[in-house]
Short mmCIF file of C-alpha atoms and ligand atoms in Angstrom, two decimals:
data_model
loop_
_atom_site.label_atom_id
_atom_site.label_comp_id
_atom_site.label_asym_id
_atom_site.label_seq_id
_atom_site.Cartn_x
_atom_site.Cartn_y
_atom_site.Cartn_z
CA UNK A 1 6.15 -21.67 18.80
CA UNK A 2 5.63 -20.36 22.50
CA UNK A 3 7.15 -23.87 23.67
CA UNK A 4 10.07 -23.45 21.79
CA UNK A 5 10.69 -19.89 21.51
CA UNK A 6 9.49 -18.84 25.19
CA UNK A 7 11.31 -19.34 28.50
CA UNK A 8 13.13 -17.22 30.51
CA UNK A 9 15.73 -14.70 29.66
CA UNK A 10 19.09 -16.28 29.58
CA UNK A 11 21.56 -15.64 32.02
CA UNK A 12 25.00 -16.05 30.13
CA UNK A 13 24.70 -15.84 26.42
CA UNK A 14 25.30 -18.21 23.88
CA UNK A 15 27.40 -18.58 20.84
CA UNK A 16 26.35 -16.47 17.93
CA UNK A 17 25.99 -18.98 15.22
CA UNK A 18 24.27 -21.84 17.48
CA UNK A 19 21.71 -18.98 18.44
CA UNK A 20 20.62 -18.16 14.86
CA UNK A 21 21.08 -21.92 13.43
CA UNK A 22 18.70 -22.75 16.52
CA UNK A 23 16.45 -20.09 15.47
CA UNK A 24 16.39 -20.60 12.32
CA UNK A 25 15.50 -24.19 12.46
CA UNK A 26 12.86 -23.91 15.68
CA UNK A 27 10.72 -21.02 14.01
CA UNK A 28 10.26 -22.55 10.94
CA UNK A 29 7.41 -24.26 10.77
CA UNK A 30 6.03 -21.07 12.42
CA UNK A 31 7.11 -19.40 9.25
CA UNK A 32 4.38 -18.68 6.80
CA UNK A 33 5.39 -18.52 2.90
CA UNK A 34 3.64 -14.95 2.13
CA UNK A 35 6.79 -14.55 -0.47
CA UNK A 36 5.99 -17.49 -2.53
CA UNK A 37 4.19 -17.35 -5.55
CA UNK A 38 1.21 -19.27 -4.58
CA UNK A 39 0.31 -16.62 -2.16
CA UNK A 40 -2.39 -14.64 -3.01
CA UNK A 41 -3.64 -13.26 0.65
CA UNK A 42 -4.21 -9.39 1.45
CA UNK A 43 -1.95 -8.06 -0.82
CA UNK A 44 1.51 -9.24 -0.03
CA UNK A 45 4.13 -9.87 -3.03
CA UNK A 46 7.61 -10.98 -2.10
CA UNK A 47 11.29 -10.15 -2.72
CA UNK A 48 12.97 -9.65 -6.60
CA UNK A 49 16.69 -10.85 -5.81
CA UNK A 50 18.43 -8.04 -5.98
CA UNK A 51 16.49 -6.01 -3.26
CA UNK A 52 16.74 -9.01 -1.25
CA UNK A 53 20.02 -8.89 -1.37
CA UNK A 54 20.38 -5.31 -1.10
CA UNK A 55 18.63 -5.55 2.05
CA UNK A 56 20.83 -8.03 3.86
CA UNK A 57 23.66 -5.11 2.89
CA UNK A 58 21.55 -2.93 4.20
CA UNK A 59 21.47 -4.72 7.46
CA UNK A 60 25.51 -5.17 7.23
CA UNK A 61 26.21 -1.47 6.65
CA UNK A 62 23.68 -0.86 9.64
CA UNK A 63 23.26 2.95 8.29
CA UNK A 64 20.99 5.37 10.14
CA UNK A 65 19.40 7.11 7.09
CA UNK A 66 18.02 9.92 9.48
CA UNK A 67 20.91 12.08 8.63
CA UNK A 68 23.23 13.44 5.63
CA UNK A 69 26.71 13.40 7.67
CA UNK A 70 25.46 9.73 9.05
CA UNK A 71 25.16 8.01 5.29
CA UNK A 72 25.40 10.20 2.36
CA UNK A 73 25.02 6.99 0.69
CA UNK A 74 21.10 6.58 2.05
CA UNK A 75 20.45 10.06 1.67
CA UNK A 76 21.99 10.03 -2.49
CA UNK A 77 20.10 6.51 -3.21
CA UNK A 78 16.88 7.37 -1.99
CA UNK A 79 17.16 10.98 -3.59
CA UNK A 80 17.61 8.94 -6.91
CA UNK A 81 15.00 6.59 -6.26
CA UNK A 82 12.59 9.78 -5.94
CA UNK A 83 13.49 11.05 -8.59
CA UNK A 84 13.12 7.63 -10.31
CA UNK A 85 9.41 7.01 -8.87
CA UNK A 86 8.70 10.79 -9.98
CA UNK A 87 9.05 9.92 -13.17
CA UNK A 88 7.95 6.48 -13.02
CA UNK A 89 4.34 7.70 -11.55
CA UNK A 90 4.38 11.11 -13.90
CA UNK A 91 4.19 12.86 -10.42
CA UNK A 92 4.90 17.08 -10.60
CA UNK A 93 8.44 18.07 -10.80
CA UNK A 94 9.82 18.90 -7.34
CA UNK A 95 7.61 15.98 -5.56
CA UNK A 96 9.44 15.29 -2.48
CA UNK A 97 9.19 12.34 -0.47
CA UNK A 98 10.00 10.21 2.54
CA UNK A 99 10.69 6.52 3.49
CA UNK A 100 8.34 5.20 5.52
CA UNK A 101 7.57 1.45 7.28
CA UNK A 102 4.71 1.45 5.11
CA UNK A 103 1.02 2.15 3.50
CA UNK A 104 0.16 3.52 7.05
CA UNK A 105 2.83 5.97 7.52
CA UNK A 106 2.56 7.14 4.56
CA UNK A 107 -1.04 8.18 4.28
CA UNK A 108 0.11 9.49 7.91
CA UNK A 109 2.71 11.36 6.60
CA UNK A 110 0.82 12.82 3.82
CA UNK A 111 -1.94 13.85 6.09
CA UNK A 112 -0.26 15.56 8.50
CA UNK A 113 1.35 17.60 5.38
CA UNK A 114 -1.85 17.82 4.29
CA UNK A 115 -3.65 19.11 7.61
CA UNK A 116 -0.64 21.68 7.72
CA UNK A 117 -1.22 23.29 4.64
CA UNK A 118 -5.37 23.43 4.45
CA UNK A 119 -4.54 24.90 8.26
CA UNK A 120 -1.93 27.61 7.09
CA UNK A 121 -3.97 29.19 4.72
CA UNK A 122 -6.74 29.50 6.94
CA UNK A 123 -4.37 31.03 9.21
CA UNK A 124 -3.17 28.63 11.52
CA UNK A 125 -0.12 27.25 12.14
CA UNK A 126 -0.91 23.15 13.24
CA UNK A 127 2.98 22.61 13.92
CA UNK A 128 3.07 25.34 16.60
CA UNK A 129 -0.24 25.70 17.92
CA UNK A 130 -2.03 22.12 18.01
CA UNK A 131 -5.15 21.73 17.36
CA UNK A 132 -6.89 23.01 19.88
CA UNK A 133 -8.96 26.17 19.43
CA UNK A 134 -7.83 25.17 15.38
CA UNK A 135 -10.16 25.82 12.65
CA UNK A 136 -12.31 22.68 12.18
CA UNK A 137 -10.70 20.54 9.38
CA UNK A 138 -13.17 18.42 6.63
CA UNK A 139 -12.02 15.07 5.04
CA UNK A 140 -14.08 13.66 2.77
CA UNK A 141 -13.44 10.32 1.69
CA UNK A 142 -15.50 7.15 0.20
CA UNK A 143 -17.45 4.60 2.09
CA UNK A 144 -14.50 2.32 0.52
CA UNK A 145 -11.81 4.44 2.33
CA UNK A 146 -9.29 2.17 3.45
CA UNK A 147 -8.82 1.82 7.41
CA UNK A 148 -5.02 2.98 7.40
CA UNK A 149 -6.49 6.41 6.46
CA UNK A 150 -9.13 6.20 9.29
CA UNK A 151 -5.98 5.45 11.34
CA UNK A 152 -4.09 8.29 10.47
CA UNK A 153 -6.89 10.53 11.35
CA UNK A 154 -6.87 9.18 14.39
CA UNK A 155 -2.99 9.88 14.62
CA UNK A 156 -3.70 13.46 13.70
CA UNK A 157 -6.35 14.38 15.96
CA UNK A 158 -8.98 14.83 13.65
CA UNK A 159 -10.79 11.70 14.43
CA UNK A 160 -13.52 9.65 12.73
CA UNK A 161 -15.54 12.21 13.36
CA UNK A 162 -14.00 14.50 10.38
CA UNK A 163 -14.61 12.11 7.69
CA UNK A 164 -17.88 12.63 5.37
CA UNK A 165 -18.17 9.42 3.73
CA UNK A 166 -19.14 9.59 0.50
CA UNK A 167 -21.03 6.72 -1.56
CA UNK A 168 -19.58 4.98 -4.02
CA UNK A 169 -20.59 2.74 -7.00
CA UNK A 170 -20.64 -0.93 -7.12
CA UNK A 171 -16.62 -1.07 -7.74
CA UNK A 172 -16.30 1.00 -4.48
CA UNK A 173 -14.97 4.24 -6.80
CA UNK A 174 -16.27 7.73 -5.19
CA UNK A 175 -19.06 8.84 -7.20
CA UNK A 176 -17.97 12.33 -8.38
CA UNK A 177 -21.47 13.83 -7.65
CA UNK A 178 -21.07 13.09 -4.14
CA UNK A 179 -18.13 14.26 -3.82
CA UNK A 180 -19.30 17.42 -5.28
CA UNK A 181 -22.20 18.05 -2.42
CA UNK A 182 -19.51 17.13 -0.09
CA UNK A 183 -17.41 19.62 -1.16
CA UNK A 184 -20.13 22.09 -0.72
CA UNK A 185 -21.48 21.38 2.21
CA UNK A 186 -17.52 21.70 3.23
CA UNK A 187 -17.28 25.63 1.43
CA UNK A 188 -15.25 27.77 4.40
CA UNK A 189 -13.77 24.92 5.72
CA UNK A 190 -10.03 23.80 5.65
CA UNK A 191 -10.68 20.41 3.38
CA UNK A 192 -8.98 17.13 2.41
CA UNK A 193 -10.42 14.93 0.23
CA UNK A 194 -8.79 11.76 0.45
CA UNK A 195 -9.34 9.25 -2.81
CA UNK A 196 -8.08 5.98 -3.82
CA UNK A 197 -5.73 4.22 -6.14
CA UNK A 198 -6.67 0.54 -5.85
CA UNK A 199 -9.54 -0.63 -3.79
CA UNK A 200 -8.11 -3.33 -1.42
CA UNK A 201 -11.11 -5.36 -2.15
CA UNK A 202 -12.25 -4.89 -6.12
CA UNK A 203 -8.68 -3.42 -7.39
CA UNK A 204 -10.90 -0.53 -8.61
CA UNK A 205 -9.90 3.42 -8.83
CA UNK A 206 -11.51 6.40 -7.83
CA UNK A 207 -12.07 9.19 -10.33
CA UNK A 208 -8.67 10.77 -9.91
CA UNK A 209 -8.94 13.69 -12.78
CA UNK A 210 -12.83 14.17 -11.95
CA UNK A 211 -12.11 14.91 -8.31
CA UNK A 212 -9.01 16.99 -8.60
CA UNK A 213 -11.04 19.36 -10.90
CA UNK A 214 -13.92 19.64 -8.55
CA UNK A 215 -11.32 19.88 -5.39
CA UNK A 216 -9.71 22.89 -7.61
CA UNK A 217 -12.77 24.73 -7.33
CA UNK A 218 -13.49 24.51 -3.71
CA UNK A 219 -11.61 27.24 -1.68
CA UNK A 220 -9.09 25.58 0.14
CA UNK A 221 -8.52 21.90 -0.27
CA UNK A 222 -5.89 18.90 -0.79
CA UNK A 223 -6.19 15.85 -2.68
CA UNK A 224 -4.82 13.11 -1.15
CA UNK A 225 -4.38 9.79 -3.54
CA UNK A 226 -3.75 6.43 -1.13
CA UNK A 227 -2.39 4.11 -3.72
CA UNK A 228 -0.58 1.77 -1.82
CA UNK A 229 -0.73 -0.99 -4.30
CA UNK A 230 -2.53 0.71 -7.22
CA UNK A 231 -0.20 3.78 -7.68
CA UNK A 232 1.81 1.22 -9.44
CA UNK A 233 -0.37 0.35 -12.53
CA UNK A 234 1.02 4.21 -13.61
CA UNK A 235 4.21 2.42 -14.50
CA UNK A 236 2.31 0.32 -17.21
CA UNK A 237 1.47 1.58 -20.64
CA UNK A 238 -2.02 -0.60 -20.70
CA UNK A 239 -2.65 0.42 -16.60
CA UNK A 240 -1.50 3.67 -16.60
CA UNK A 241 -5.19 5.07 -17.93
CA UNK A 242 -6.40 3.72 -14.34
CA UNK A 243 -4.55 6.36 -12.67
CA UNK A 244 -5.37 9.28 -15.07
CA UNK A 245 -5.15 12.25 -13.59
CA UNK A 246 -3.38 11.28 -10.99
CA UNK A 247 -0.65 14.14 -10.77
CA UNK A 248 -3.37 16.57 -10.42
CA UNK A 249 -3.09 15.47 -6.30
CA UNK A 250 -1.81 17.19 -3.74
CA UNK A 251 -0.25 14.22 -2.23
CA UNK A 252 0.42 10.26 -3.04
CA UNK A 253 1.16 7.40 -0.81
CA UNK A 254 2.43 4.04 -1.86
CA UNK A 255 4.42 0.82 -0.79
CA UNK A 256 7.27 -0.57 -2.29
CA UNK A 257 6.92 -3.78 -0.06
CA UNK A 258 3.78 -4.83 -1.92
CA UNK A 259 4.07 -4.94 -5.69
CA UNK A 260 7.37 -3.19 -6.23
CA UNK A 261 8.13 -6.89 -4.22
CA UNK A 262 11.03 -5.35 -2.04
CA UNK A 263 11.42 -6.87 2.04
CA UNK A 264 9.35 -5.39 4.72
CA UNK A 265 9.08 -2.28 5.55
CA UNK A 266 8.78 0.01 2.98
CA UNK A 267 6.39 2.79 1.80
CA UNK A 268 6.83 6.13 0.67
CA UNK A 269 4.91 8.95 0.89
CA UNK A 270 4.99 11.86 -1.75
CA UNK A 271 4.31 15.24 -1.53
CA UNK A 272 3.83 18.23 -4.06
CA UNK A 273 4.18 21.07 -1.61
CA UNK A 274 7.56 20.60 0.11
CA UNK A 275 7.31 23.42 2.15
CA UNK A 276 3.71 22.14 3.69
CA UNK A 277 5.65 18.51 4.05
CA UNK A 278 8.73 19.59 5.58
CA UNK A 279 6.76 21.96 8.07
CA UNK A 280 4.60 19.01 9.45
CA UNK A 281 7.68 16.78 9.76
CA UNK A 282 11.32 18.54 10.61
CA UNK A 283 12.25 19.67 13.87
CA UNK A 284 16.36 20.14 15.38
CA UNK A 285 18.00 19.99 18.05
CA UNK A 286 21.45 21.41 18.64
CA UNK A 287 24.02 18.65 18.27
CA UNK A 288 21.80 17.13 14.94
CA UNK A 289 24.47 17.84 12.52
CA UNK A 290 22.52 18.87 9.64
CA UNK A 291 23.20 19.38 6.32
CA UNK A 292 23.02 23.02 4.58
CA UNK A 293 22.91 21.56 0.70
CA UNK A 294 21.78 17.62 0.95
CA UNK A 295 19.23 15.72 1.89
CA UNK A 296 18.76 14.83 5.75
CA UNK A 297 16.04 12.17 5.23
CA UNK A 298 14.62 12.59 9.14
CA UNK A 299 12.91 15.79 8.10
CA UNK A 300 10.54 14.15 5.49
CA UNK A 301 9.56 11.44 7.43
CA UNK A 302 7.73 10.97 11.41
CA UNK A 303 11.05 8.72 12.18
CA UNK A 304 13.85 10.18 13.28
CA UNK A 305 16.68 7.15 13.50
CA UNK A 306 16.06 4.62 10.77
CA UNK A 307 16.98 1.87 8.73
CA UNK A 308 18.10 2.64 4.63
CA UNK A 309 15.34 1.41 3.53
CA UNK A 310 16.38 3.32 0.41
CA UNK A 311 19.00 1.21 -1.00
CA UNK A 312 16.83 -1.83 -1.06
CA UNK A 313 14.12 0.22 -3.25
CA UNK A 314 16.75 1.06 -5.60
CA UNK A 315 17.89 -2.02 -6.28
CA UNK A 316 14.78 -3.60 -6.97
CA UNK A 317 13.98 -0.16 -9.49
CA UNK A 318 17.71 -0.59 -10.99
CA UNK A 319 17.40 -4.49 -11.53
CA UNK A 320 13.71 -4.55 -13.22
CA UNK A 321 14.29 -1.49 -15.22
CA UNK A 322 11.16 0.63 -16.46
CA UNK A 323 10.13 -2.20 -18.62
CA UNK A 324 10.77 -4.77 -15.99
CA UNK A 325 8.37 -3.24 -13.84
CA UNK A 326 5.64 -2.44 -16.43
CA UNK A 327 6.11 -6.39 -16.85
CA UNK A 328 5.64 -7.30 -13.37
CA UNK A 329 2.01 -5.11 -13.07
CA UNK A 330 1.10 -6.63 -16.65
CA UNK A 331 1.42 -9.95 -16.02
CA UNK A 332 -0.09 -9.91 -12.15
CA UNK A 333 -2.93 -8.67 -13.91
CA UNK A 334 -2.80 -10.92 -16.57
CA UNK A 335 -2.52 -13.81 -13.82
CA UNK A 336 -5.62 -12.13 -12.20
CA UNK A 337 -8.15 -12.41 -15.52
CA UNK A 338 -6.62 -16.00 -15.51
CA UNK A 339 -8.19 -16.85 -12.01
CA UNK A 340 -11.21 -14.97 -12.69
CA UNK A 341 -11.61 -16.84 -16.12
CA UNK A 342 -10.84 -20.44 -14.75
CA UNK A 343 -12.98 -19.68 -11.62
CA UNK A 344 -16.04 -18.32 -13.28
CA UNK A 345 -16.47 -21.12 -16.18
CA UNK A 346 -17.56 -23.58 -13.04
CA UNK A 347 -20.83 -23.98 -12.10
CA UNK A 348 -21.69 -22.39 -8.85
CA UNK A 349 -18.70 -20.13 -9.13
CA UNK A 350 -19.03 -16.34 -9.81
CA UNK A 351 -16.28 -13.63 -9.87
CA UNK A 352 -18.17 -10.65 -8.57
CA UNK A 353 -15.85 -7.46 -9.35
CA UNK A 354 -14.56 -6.13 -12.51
CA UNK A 355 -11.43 -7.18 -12.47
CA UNK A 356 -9.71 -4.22 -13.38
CA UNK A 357 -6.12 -4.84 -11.78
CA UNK A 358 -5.14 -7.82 -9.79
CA UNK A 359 -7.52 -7.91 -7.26
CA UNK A 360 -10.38 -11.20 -7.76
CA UNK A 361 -13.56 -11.64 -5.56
CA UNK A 362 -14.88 -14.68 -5.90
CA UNK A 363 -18.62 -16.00 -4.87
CA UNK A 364 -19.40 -20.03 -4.26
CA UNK A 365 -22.89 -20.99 -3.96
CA UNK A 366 -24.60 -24.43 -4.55
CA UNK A 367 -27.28 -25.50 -6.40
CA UNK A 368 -30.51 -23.88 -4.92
CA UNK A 369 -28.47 -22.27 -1.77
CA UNK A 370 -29.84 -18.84 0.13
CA UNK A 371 -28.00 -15.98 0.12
CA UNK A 372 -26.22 -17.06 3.55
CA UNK A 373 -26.24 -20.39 2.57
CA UNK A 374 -24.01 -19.45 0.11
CA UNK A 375 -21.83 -17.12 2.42
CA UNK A 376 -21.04 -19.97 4.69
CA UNK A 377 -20.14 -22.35 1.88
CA UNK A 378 -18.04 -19.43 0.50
CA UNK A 379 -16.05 -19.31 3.70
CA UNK A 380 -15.80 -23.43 3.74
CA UNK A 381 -14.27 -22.92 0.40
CA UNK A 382 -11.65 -20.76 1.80
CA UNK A 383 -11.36 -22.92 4.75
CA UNK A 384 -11.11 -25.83 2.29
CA UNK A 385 -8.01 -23.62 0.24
CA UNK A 386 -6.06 -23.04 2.88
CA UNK A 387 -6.03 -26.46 4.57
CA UNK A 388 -4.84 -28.08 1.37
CA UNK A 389 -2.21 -25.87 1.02
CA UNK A 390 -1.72 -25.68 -2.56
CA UNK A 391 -1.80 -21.98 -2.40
CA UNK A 392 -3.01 -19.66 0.41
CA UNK A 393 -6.07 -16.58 -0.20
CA UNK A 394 -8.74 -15.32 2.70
CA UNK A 395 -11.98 -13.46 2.50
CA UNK A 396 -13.64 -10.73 2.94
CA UNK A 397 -16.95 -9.34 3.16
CA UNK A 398 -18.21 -6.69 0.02
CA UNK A 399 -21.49 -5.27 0.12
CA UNK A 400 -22.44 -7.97 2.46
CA UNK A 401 -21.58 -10.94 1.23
CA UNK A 402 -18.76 -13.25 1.55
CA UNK A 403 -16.40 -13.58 -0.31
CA UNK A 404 -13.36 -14.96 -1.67
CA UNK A 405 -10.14 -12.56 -2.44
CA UNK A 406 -6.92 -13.24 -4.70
CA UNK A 407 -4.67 -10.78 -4.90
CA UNK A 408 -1.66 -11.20 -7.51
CA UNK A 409 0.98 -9.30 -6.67
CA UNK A 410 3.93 -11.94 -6.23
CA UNK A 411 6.77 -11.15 -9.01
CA UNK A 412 7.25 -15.08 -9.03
CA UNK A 413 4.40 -16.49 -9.56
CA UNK A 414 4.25 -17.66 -13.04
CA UNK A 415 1.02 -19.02 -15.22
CA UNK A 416 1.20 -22.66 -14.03
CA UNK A 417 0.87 -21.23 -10.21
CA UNK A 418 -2.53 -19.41 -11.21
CA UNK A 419 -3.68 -22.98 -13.24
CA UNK A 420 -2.31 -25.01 -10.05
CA UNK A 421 -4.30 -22.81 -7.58
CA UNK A 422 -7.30 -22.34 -10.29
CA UNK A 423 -7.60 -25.91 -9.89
CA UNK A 424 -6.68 -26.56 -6.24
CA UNK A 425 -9.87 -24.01 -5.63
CA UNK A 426 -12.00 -25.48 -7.46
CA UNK A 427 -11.61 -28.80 -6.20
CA UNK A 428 -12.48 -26.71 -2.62
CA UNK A 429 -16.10 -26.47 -4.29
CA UNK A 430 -17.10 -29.70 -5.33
CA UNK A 431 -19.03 -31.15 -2.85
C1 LIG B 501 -1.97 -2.18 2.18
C2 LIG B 501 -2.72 -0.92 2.08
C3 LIG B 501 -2.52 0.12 2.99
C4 LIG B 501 -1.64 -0.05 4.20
O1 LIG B 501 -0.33 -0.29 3.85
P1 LIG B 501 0.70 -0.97 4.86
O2 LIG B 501 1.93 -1.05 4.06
O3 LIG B 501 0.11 -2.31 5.21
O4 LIG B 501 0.81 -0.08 6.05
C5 LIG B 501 -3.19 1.31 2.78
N1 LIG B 501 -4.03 1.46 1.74
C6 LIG B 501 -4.26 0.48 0.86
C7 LIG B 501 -5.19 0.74 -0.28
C8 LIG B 501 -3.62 -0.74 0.98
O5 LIG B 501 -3.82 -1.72 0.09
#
């Protein structure tokens, strides 16, 4: 790719068309096919047609969403598509929410609301003052937490240090007496606790009603739900008991770029307390022309100038409908117990999480193999996977041991994919 993207800057430029027919043609094979529905790394999904459309118009219009008077358009679609999600997650009436680039800003975004609001009603205000000389700030959080969070803290100037891990059980879910000590050992103290919705590893959920009740009691605390894939199962009638209690939180942040399957970048971040959220993030300036009755999107957000990323998540909500979307969850999960049924009927092969959504993490061991023995050959397997090319998945390491991870979160893929792959992985295995 660097010999035939690289060189030096032109001099004189080039023909429009000849420059994006010659790009188009010299980075593919440097183009990897994450949107296909053989793809079951991290957690990826693709584009449904109409967002992908939606976001080439996007791109035409060229709108900077940061401000009412600069696209009412942006600013009425992604109005509607909170209101949409609202309802689509059962999160409290009067929710707001921003568009972010993704899981990261969001939790970032949430945070910071978050840190403003424990802060103000322990009598400082973070927005003004910083935190220096700030009353120390507690986020508890499970050993599972997922590292966007971590980074966020970072972000916020709270720091690793902050974070009281909590243990969690063998599905990574926060174990609600833990969280309980945590919460007293954090009594006086501004607190967050931050849970999950969708383990990036098992799929699995965190206790969402149990903790909300026992953050109630604690004197000042936020609930924080990072559900950047797993929000999602709320939209399905057999899923939705994953996320119960869910709209007990203080604050929710998702993706629509993974399983909603809408182009890069796109995540929103939700927040109950509009007043804490719109405190962390607005600021002016004189010649901002701001709005006195709509929406300027720039003050729910850390961006200031940005793409409409808005239209392209309405699309994709207007073209599956409610039911299409309860559809898409059901059957990536259905797709998931496929894999984890083929997979597990061979010898040698064992799925090792419950497979609750459509996360899979599978073990390969051979006959009479140690524990690393079996690690290494687990990693061969992947090795093996991703050479032939049938369908692409990586590893990871849970609880110490390798494994391997499928992720189904592609709108395309259809049954035979998951029997293709099933098989292609399998034939990784056999000696
Ligand atoms: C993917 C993911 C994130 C980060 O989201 P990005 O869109 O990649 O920034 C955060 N939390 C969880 C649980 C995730 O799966």
């Amino acid at each position: 790719m660097r010999a035939v993207l690289g060189g030096p800057l032109p001099d004189r430029g080039e023909p429009a068309a000849r420059v994006v027919e010659d790009l188009a043609r010299k980075a593919d094979p440097g183009i990897v096919a994450s949107g296909g529905p053989r793809f079951f790394g991290f957690v990826i999904g693709g584009s449904v047609p109409a967002a992908l459309a939606t976001d080439w118009l996007t791109s035409a219009w060229d709108q900077n969403a940061g401000l009412f008077v600069l696209s009412p358009a942006a600013a009425i679609a992604e109005e509607t598509v909170i209101g949409w999600l609202r309802e689509l997650f059962a999160l409290p009436e009067g929710t707001g929410a921003g568009f972010v680039t993704g899981g990261q800003m969001a939790n970032t975004t949430c945070l910071a609301a978050a840190r403003q609001a424990v802060l103000a009603r322990a009598g400082w205000d973070v927005a003004a003052r910083g935190l220096i000389g700030a009353p120390r700030v507690v986020v508890i959080a499970g050993e599972e937490v997922h590292v966007t969070v971590q980074g966020a803290l970072r972000l916020l100037g709270l720091g690793d240090a902050c974070v009281n891990k909590v243990k969690t059980d063998g599905q990574g879910r926060m174990l609600p007496d833990a969280v309980r000590d945590a919460l007293r050992a954090a009594e006086g103290s501004p607190t967050i606790v931050s849970t999950q919705a969708g383990n990036v590893n098992t799929g699995s959920f965190d206790p969402l009603a149990d903790i909300a009740r026992l953050a109630r009691a604690h004197g000042n605390s936020w609930v924080h739900v990072d559900g950047a894939f797993g929000l999602w199962a709320a939209a399905s009638p057999r899923f939705r008991h994953l996320v119960e209690g869910v709209s007990a939180a203080d604050s929710w942040a998702t993706d629509a770029h993974k399983w909603l399957n809408v182009p890069y970048d796109s995540g929103l971040a939700f927040v109950r307390d509009t007043g804490a959220h719109r405190a962390a993030m607005a600021r002016t300036a004189a010649y901002l022309q701001r709005s006195t009755s709509e929406r300027d999107n720039y003050e729910w957000t850390p961006e200031f100038s940005r793409r409409a990323r808005g239209f392209t998540v309405y699309a994709a909500l207007r073209s599956l409908g409610r039911a299409g979307i309860a559809e898409l969850v059901e059957r990536c999960c259905d797709h998931a117990r496929l894999f984890a049924e083929r997979l597990s009927a061979a010898p040698g092969v064992s799925v090792v999480n419950e497979v609750v959504l459509n996360q899979v993490l599978v073990r390969f061991e051979r006959p009479g193999s140690s524990l690393e023995e079996g690690d290494a050959w687990t990693r061969q397997v992947i090795s093996r996977v991703q050479a032939d090319g049938t369908c692409w998945l990586s590893g990871t390491v849970w609880r110490g041991r390798s494994l391997m991870r499928i992720s189904v979160s592609n709108w395309s893929t259809e049954r035979e994919d998951v029997e293709r792959s099933a098989a292609a992985i399998l034939a990784a295995h056999r000696p």
